[in-house]
Short mmCIF file of C-alpha atoms in Angstrom, two decimals:
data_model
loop_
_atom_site.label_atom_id
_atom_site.label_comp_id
_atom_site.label_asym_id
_atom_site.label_seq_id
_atom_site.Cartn_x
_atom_site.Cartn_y
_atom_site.Cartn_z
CA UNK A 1 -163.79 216.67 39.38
CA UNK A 2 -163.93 213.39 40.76
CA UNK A 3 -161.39 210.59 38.81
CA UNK A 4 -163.13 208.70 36.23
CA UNK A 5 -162.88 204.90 35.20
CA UNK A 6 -164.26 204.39 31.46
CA UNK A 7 -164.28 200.67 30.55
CA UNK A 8 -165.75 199.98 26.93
CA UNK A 9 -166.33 197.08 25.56
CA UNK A 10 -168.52 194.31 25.72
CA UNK A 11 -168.99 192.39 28.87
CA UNK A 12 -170.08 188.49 29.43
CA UNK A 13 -171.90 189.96 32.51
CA UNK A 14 -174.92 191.24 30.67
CA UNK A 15 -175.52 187.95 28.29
CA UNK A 16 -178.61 186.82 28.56
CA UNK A 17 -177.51 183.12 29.12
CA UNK A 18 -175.02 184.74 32.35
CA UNK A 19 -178.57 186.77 33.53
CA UNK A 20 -180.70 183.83 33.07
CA UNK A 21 -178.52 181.55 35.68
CA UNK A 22 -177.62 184.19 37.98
CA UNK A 23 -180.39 184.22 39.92
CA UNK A 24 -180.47 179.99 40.18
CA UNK A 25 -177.01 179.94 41.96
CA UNK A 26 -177.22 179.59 45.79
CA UNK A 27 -174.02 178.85 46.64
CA UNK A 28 -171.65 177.98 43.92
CA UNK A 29 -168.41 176.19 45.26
CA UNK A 30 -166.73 175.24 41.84
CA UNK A 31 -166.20 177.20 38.29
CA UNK A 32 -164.01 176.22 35.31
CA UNK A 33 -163.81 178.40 32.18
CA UNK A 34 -161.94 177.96 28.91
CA UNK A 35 -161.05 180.81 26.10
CA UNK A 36 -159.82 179.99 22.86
CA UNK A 37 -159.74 182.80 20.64
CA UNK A 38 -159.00 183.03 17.21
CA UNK A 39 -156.63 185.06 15.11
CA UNK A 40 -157.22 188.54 15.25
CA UNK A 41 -154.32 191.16 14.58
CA UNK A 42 -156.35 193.72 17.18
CA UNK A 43 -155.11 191.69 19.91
CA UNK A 44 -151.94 190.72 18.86
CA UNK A 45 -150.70 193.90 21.09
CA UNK A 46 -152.95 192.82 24.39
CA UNK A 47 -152.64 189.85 26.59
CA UNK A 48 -155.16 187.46 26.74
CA UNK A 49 -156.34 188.26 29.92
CA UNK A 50 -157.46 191.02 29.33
CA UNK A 51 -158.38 190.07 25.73
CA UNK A 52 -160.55 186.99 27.07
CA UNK A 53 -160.05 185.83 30.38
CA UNK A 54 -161.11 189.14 31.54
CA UNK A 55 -164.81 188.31 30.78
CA UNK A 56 -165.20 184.95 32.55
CA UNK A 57 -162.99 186.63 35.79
CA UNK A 58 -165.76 188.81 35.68
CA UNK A 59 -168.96 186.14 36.03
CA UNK A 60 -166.92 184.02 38.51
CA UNK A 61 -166.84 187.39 40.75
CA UNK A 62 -170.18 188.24 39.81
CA UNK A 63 -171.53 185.09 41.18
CA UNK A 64 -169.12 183.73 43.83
CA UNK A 65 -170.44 187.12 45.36
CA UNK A 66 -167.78 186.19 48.24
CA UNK A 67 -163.83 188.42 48.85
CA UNK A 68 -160.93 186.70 46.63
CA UNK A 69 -158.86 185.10 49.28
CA UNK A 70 -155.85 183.83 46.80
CA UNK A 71 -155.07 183.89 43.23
CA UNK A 72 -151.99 181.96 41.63
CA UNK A 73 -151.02 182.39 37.99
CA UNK A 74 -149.33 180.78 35.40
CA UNK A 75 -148.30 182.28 31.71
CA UNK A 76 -146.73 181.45 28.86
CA UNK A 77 -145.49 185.00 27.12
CA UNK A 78 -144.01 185.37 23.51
CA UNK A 79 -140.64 184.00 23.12
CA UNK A 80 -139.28 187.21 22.79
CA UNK A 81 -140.31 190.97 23.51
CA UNK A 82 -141.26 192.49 19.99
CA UNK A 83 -140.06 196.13 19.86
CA UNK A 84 -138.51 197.05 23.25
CA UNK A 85 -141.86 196.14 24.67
CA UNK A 86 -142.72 194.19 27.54
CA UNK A 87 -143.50 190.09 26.50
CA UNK A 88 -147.75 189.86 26.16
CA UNK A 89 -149.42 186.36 28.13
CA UNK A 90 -150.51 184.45 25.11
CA UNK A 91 -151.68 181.26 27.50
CA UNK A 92 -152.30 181.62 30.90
CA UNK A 93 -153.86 179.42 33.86
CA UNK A 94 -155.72 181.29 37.00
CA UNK A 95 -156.52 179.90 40.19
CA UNK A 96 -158.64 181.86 42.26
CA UNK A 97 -160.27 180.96 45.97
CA UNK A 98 -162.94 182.90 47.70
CA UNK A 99 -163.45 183.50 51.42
CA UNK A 100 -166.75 181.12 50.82
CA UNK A 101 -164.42 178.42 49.80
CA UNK A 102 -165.69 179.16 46.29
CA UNK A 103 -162.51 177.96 43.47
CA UNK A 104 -162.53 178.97 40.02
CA UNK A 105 -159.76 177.68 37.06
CA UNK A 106 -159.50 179.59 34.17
CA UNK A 107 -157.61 179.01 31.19
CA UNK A 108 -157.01 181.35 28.45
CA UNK A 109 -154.98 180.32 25.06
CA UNK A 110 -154.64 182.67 22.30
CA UNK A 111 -154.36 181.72 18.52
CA UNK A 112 -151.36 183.98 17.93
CA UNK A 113 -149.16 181.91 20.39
CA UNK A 114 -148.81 179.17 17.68
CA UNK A 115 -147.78 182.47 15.08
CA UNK A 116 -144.90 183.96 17.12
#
């Protein structure tokens, strides 16, 4: 058998608001997205890209409907590795361009980062 890719969860794709504006967009050149979330001890082991950012990477691909041509990144990570494990992103900044000339900025801040 062929492999597999299962991805649960909810995604910002399919809200109605994200359907409703899809088909208005010609040519977008310019998106900006901001994620706050709040405390939540499920995500305290996740980064908040994937906790958050994930969605709204997800629409900007959706609609820029054009090849990523460059990505830069920028995180902020716990101040230190809890339990031998690797640091998790708890604010991050993305840059993305598309070969349409299409930019995107996303910014993603988690709640816990003011915990640790």
């Amino acid at each position: 058998m062929g492999k597999r890719i299962l991805q649960p969860g909810h995604l910002e794709r399919f809200n109605p608001a994200v359907l409703a504006v899809e088909p208005k967009l010609r040519r977008p050149m310019f998106f900006e997205a901001h994620r706050l979330s709040i405390f939540t001890p499920r995500s305290l082991d996740v980064d908040v890209v994937l906790d958050l950012m994930i969605h709204d990477l997800d629409i900007v691909l959706t609609f820029a409907k054009s090849e990523v041509r460059e990505v830069r990144a920028c995180r902020a990570a716990d101040s230190v590795a809890k339990g031998g494990h690797r640091q998790r992103a708890r604010r991050v900044r993305i840059r993305m361009c598309g070969q349409l000339h299409c930019v995107a900025r996303v910014y993603g801040t988690s709640a816990q980062a003011a915990l640790l």
